[in-house]
XYZ file of C-alpha atoms in Angstrom:
552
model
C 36.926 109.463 155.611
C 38.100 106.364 156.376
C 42.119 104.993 155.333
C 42.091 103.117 152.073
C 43.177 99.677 152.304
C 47.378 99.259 152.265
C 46.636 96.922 149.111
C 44.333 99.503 147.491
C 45.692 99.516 143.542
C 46.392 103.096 142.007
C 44.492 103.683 139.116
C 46.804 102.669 135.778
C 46.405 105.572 133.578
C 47.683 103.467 130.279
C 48.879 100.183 128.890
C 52.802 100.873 127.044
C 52.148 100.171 123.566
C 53.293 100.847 120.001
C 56.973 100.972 121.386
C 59.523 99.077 119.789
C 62.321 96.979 121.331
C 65.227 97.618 121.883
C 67.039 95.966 118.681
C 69.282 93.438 120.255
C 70.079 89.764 119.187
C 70.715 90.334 115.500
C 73.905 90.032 113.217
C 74.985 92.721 111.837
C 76.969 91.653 108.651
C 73.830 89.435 107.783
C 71.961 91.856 107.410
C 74.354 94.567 105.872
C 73.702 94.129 102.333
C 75.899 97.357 101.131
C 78.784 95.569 103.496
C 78.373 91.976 102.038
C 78.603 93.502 98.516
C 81.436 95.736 99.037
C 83.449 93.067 100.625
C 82.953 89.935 98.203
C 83.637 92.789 95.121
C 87.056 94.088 96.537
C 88.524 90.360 97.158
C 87.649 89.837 100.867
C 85.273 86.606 99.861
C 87.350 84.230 102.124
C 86.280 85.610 105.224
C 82.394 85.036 104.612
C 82.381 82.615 107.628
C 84.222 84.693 109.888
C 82.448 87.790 109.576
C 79.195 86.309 109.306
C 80.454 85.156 113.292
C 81.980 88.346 114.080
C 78.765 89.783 113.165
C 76.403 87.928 115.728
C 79.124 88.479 118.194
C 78.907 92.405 117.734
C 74.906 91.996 117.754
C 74.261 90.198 120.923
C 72.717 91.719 123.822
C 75.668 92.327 126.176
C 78.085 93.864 124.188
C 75.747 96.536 123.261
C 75.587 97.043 126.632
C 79.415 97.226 127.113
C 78.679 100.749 124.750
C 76.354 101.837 126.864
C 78.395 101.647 129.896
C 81.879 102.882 128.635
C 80.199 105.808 127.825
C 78.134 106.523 131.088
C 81.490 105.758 133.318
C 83.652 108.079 131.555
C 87.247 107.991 132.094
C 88.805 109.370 135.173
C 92.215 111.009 135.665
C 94.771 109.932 139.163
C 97.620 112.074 138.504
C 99.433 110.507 142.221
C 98.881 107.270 144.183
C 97.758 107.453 147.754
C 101.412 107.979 149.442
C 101.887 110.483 146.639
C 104.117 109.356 143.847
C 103.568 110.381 140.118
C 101.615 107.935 138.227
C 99.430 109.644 135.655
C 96.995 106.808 135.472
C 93.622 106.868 133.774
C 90.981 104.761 134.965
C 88.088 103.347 132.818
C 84.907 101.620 133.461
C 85.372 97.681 132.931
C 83.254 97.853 129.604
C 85.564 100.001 128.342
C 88.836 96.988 128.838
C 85.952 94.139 127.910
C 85.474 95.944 124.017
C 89.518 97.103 123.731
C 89.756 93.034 124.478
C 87.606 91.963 122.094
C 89.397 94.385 119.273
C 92.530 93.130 119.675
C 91.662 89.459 120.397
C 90.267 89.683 117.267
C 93.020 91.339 115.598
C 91.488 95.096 114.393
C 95.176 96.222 115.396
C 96.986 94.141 113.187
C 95.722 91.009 111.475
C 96.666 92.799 107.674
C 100.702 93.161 109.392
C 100.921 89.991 110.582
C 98.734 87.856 107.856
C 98.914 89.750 104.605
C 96.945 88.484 101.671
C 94.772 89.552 99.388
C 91.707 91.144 100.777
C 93.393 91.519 104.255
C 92.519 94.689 104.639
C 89.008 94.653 103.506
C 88.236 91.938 105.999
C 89.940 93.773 108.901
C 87.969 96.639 107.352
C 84.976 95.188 107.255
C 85.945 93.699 111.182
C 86.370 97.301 112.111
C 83.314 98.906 110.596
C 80.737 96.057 112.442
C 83.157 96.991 115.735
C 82.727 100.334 116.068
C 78.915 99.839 115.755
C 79.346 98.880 119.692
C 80.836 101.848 120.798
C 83.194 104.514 118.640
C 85.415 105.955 121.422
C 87.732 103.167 121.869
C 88.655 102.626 118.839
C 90.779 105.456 119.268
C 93.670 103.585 120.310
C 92.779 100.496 118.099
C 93.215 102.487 115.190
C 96.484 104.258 116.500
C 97.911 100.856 117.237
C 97.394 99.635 113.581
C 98.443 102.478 112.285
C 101.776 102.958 114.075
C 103.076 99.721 111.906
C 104.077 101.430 108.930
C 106.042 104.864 110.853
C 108.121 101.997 113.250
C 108.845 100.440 110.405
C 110.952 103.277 109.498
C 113.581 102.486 112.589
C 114.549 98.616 112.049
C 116.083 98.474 115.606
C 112.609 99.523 117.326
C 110.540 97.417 114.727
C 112.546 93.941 115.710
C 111.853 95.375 119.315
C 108.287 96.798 119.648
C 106.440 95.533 116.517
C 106.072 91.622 118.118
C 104.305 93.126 121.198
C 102.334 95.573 118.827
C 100.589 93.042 117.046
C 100.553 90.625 119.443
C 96.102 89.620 120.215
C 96.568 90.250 123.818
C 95.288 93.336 126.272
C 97.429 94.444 129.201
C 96.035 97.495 130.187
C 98.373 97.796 133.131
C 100.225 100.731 134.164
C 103.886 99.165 134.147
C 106.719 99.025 131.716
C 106.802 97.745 128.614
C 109.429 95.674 129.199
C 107.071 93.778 131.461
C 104.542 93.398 128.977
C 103.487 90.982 125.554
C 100.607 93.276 124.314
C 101.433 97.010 123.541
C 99.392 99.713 122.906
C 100.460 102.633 120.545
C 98.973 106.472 120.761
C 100.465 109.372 118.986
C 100.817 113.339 119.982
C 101.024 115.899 117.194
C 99.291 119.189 117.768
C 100.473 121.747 120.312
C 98.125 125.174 121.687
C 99.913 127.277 119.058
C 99.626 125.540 116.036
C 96.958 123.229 115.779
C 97.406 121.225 112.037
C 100.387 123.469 111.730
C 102.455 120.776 113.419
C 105.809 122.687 111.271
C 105.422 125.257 114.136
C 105.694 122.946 117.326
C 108.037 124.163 119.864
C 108.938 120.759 121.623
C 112.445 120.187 121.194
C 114.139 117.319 120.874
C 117.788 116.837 122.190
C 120.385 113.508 121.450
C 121.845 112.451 124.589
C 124.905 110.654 122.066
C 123.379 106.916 122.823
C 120.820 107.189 119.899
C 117.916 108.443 122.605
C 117.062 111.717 122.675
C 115.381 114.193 125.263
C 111.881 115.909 124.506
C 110.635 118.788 126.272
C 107.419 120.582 125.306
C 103.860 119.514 125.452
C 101.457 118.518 123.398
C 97.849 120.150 123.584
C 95.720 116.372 122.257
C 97.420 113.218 123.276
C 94.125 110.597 123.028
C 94.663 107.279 124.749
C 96.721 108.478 127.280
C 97.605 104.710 128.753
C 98.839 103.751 125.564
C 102.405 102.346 125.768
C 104.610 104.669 124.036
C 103.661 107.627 121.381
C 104.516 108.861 118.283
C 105.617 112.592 118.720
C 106.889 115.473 116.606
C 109.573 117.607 118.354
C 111.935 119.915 116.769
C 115.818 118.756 116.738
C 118.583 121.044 115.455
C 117.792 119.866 111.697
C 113.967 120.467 111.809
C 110.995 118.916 112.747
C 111.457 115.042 113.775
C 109.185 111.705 114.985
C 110.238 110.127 117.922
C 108.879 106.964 119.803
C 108.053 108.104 123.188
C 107.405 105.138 125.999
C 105.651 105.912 128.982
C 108.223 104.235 131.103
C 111.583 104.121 130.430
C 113.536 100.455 130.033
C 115.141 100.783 133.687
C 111.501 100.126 134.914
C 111.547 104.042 135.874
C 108.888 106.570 135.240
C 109.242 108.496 131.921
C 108.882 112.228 132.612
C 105.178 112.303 130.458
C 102.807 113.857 132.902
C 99.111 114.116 132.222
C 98.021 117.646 133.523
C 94.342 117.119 132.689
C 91.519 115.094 130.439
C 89.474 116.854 127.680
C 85.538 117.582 128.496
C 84.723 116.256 125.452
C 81.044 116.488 123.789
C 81.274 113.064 122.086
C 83.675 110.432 122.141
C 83.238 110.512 125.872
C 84.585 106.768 126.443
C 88.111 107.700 125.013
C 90.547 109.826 127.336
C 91.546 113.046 125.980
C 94.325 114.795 127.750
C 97.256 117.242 128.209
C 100.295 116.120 128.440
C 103.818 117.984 129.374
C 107.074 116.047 128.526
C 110.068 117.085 130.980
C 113.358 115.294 129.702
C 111.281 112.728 128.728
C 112.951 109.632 126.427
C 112.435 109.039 122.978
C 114.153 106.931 119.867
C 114.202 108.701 116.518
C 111.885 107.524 113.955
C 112.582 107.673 109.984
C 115.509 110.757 109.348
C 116.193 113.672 111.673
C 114.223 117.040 110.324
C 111.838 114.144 108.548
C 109.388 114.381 110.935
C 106.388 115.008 109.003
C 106.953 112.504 106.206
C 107.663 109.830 108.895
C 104.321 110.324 111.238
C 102.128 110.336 107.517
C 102.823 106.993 107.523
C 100.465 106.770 110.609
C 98.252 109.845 109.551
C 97.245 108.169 106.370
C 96.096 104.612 108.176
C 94.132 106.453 111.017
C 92.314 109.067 107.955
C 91.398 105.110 106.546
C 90.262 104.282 109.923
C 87.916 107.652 110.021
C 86.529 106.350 106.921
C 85.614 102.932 108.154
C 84.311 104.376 111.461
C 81.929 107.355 110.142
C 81.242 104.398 107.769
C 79.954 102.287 110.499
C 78.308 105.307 112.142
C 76.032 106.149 109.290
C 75.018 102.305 108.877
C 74.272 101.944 113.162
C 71.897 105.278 112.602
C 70.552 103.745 109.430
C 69.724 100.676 110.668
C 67.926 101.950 114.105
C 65.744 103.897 112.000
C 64.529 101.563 109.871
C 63.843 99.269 112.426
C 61.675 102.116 114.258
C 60.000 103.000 111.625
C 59.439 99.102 110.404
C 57.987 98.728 114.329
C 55.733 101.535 114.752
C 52.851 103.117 113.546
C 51.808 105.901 113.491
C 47.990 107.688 111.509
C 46.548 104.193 111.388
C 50.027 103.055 109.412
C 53.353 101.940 109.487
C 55.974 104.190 109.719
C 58.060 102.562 107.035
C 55.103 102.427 104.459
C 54.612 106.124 105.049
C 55.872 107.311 101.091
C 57.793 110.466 103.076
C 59.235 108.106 105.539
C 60.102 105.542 102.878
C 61.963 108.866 100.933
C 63.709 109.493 103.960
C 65.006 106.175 105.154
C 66.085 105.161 101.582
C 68.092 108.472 101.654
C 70.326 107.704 104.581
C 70.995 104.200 103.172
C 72.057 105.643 99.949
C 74.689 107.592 102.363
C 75.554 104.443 103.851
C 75.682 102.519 100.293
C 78.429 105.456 99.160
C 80.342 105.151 102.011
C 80.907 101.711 102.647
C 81.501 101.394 98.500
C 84.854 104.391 98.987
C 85.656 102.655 102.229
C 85.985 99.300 100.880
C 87.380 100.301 97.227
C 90.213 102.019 99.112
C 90.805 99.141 101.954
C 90.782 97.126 98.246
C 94.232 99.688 97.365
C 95.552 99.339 100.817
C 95.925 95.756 99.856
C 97.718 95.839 96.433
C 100.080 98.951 97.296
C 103.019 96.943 95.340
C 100.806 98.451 92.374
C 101.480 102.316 91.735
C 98.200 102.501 90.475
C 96.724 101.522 94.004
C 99.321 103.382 95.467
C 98.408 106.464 93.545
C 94.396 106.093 94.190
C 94.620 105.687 97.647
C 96.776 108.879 98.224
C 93.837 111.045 97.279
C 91.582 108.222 98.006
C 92.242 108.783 102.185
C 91.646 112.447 101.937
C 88.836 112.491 99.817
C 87.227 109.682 101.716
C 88.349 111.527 104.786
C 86.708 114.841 104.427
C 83.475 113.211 102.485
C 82.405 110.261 104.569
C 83.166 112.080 107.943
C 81.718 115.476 107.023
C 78.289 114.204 105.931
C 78.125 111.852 108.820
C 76.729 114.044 111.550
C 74.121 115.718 108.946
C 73.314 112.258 108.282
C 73.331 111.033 111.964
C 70.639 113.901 113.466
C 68.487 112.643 110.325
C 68.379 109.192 111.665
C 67.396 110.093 114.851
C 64.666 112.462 114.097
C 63.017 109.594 112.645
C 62.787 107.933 115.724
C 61.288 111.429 117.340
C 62.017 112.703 121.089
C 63.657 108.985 121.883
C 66.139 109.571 119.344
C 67.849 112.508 121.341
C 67.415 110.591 124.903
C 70.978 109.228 125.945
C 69.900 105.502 126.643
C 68.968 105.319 123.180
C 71.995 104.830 120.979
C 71.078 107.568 118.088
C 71.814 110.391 120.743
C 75.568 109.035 121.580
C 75.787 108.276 117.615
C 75.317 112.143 117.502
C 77.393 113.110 119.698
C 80.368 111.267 118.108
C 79.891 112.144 114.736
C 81.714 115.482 114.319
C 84.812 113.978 115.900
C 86.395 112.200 112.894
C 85.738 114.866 110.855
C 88.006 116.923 112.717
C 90.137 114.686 114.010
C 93.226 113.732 111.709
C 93.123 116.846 109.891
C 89.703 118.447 109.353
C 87.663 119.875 106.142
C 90.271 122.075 104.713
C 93.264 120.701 106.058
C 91.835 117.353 103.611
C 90.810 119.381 101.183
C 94.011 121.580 100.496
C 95.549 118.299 100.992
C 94.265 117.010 97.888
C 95.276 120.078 95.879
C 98.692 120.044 97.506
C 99.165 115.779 96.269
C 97.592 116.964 92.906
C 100.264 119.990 92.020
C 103.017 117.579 93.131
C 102.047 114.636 91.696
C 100.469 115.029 88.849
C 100.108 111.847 87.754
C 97.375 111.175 91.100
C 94.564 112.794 89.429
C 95.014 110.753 86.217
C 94.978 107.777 87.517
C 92.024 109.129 89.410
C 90.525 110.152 85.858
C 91.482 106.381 84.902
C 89.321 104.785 87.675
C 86.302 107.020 86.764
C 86.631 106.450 83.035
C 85.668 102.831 83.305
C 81.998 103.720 84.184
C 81.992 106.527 81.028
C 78.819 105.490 79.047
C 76.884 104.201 81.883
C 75.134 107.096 82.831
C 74.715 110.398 81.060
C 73.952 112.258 84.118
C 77.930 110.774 85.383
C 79.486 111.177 82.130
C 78.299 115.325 82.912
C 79.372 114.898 86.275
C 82.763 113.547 85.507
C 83.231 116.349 82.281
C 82.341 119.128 85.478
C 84.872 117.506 87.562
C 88.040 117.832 85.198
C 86.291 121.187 83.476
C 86.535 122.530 87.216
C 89.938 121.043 87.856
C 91.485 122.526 84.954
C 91.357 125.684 86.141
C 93.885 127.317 88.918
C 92.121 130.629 89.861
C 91.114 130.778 93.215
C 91.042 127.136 92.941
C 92.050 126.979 97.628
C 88.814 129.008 97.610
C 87.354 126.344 95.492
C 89.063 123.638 97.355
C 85.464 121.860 99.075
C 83.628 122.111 95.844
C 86.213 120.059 93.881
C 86.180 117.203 96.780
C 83.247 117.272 96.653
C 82.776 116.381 93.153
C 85.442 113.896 93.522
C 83.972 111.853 96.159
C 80.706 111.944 94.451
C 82.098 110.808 91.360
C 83.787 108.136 92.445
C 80.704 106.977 94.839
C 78.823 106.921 91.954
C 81.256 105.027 89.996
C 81.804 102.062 92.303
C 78.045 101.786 93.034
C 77.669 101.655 89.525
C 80.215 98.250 89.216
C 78.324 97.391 92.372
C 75.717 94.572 92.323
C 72.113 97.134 92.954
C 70.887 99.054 89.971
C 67.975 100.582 92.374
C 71.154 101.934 94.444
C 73.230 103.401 91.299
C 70.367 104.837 90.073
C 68.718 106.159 93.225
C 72.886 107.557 94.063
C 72.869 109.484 90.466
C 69.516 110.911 90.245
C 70.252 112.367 94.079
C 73.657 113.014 94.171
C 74.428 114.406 90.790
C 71.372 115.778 89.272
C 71.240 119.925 89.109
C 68.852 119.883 91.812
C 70.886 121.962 94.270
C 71.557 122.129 97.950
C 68.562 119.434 99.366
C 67.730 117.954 102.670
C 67.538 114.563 103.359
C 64.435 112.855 102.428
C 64.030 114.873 98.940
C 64.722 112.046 96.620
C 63.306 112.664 93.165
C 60.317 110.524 92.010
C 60.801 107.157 90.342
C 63.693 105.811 92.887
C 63.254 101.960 93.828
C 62.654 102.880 97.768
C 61.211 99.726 98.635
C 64.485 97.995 97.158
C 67.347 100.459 98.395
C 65.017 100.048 102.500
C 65.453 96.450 102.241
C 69.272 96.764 101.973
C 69.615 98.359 104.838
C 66.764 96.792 106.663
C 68.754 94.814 110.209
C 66.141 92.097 110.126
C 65.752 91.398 106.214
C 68.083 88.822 105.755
């Protein structure tokens, strides 16, 4: 036979159609109707103009690819430089430094600190939520940065010192002492191999060297954000368990005895170092009162359980929106996915997830701005945990939903719904997981009573709305009432709470098809349900449209 021509064309077996785009190019508070609502009804109206920027910026093209790539280069670990000294550097991919610039330039770390007003924390909420949209892992030390404020606070000497460089909108991510810096970065280590949440029974001790420093040795088993600054850390002192401000390098320019002795393999949150760190005389500066530890470092727990809220938040609404713009570009038996009445039950069902969400995220950003009033200051101590353990704990659920819809692409990694899988357990566990929330909860209600009835108060102003919430909220305080078994009960009676209260601020919210589609889901007798199992009747069309990216 003779040789084919070297031009000859290979058959083409098929023409790619019926594929959608990749969704790119859009703005993502435009067309965030649950967002929009949520922010203009908790007093963060001012900042229309700035987060209807903010979200183009956080749509465009390359900064979705800055997620992509964080997360393929994943962090690596040099424990010595080439002629061998200790330096315990991490190194990250470029994309990673680009997004933790763009955070703090835009002040995710601290704009509510350093510009208080009204709504400041809703709009640095509602910042934060159309961030982490990009990419979750580094907001890791973006949200351990913000929430450090409050626990230096405690120590006026280090606050006059460390807080200007703290807040300050610059990124230094060089590995050099923060003397020689004007932008800090903040991390925190708590948990040890032995105890885990029990942080009472760490064995890193804490000595005073008599010039107000003290000396920690000990180790801590999950130190995130290992190139942060300086860390919060709990070490035991001859009183009891204390928080101390760790830097990495001491003020003489010398090398503080903190020594990385590996990263986490992590499933999810890939972008963000994990590691294991050993402290060996290392320096720290007391925070808050000796044997006060725990009481000092809540100050920080209870921002970065907010900041799990706002980031499953944003979670939920990235999976929400990529599947109804799938299902809105393809077809599928001679039809439109998103005209398909099961598709059309299931999309509307993870946007009612998303409408709860953002509703407790926002209503409690609302408290974090008015904590002058007990009342706020009472709602948002249960508010965190049960926001906590309810947003973060239906997220991953709710994320594998999304991306079934978009079929075998939705679990291949250059499609974002697989890496939105991956990193949805993580706030749920991080921060204190289920039960550590839940018996949380009970633990604020037996000591303060007066929590749960200002809780009661909130829910009381939607009484009469609703029969089906009027039964829910009667359950609530019939189940509540009762103290047998009530730690083995301690999930149900979250539960209820967070569902309650969902339903009540989507009922003061501006979408009857979304209040109504919440109740006759959420707290009907219908028991334990999959998504996509809506009752008949629900406004589907309405409650898709919300959500829809490109319906503006």
């Amino acid at each position: 036979m003779a040789d084919k021509p070297a031009d000859f064309d290979l058959a083409s077996t098929h023409t790619v159609f019926n594929q959608p785009k990749p969704l790119s190019g859009h703005n993502l508070y435009a067309g965030d109707a649950a967002l929009r609502d949520a922010v203009i009804h908790n007093g963060g109206h001012w900042a229309e103009d700035d987060l209807q920027r903010y979200g183009e910026v956080c749509g465009r093209p390359e900064m979705i690819e800055r997620g992509y790539l964080a997360n393929e280069h994943k962090p690596q670990f040099e424990s010595h430089d080439r002629v061998g000294n200790r330096i315990d550097q991490v190194n990250y991919h470029p994309s990673y430094h680009q997004l933790m610039q763009l955070a703090l330039s835009e002040g995710l770390h601290s704009s509510p600190w350093t510009h208080p007003k009204p709504g400041a924390h809703v709009v640095r909420a509602a910042k934060y939520y159309l961030h982490c949209q990009l990419e979750a892992g580094h907001g890791c030390p973006v949200t351990m940065t913000f929430a450090s404020v409050p626990s230096i606070r405690l120590n006026p000497k280090l606050a006059e010192e460390w807080l200007p460089k703290i807040t300050d909108r610059g990124y230094d991510p060089s590995n050099r002492p923060f003397t020689e810096k004007s932008a800090l970065t903040i991390g925190m280590g708590m948990t040890e191999k032995q105890g885990g949440s029990d942080v009472r029974a760490n064995t890193t001790t804490a000595t005073p060297m008599g010039n107000g420093s003290y000396e920690l040795v000990g180790h801590k088993w999950f130190t995130s954000a290992p190139m942060c600054d300086a860390f919060l850390m709990l070490a035991q002192t001859d009183v009891g368990l204390s928080c101390f401000l760790v830097p990495r390098w001491r003020p003489d320019g010398t090398k503080n005895p903190i020594q990385v002795q590996r990263l986490k393999n992590k499933a999810g949150n890939v972008s963000n170092a994990s590691s294991e760190i050993e402290m060996r005389g290392a320096l720290g500066w007391l925070v808050g009162e000796e044997g006060r530890g725990v009481p000092a470092i809540i100050e920080m727990v209870s921002a970065t359980r907010f900041d799990c809220m706002i980031g499953s938040s944003g979670g939920q609404r990235q999976a929400t929106l990529q599947a109804i713009y799938h299902a809105s570009q393809r077809n599928a038996f001679g039809i439109t996915l998103i005209d398909q009445p099961l598709m059309q039950n299931v999309l509307a069902d993870l946007q009612l997830e998303v409408e709860g969400s953002v509703a407790l995220t926002m209503r409690m950003a609302q408290a974090f701005d008015h904590l002058e009033d007990e009342t706020q200051q009472l709602l948002m101590r249960l508010g965190t945990a049960v926001g906590k353990y309810w947003i973060c704990k239906r997220t991953p659920h709710h994320a594998y939903e999304a991306m079934e819809c978009l079929g075998g692409n939705g679990v291949i990694e250059n499609f974002i719904t697989a890496r939105l899988y991956r990193d949805a357990p993580i706030n749920a566990i991080w921060e204190g997981s289920g039960n550590i929330q839940a018996l949380d909860v009970l633990r604020a209600i037996a000591k303060t009573p007066a929590v749960i009835e200002n809780w009661y108060n909130e829910l009381e102003q939607s009484k009469g709305n609703d029969l089906r919430y009027d039964h829910a909220l009667t359950h609530l305080k019939s189940t509540l009432s009762g103290t047998d078994d009530i730690e083995y009960r301690a999930r149900h009676i979250v539960d209820q709470m967070a569902l309650t209260m969902q339903a009540h601020l989507l009922m003061q919210g501006s979408s009857s098809a979304v209040a109504e589609g919440f109740i006759a889901s959420r707290l009907g007798s219908r028991g334990a349900c999959n998504t996509g199992t809506l009752p008949q009747h629900v406004d589907v069309k309405t409650i898709i449209a919300r959500g829809n990216p490109l319906v503006l």
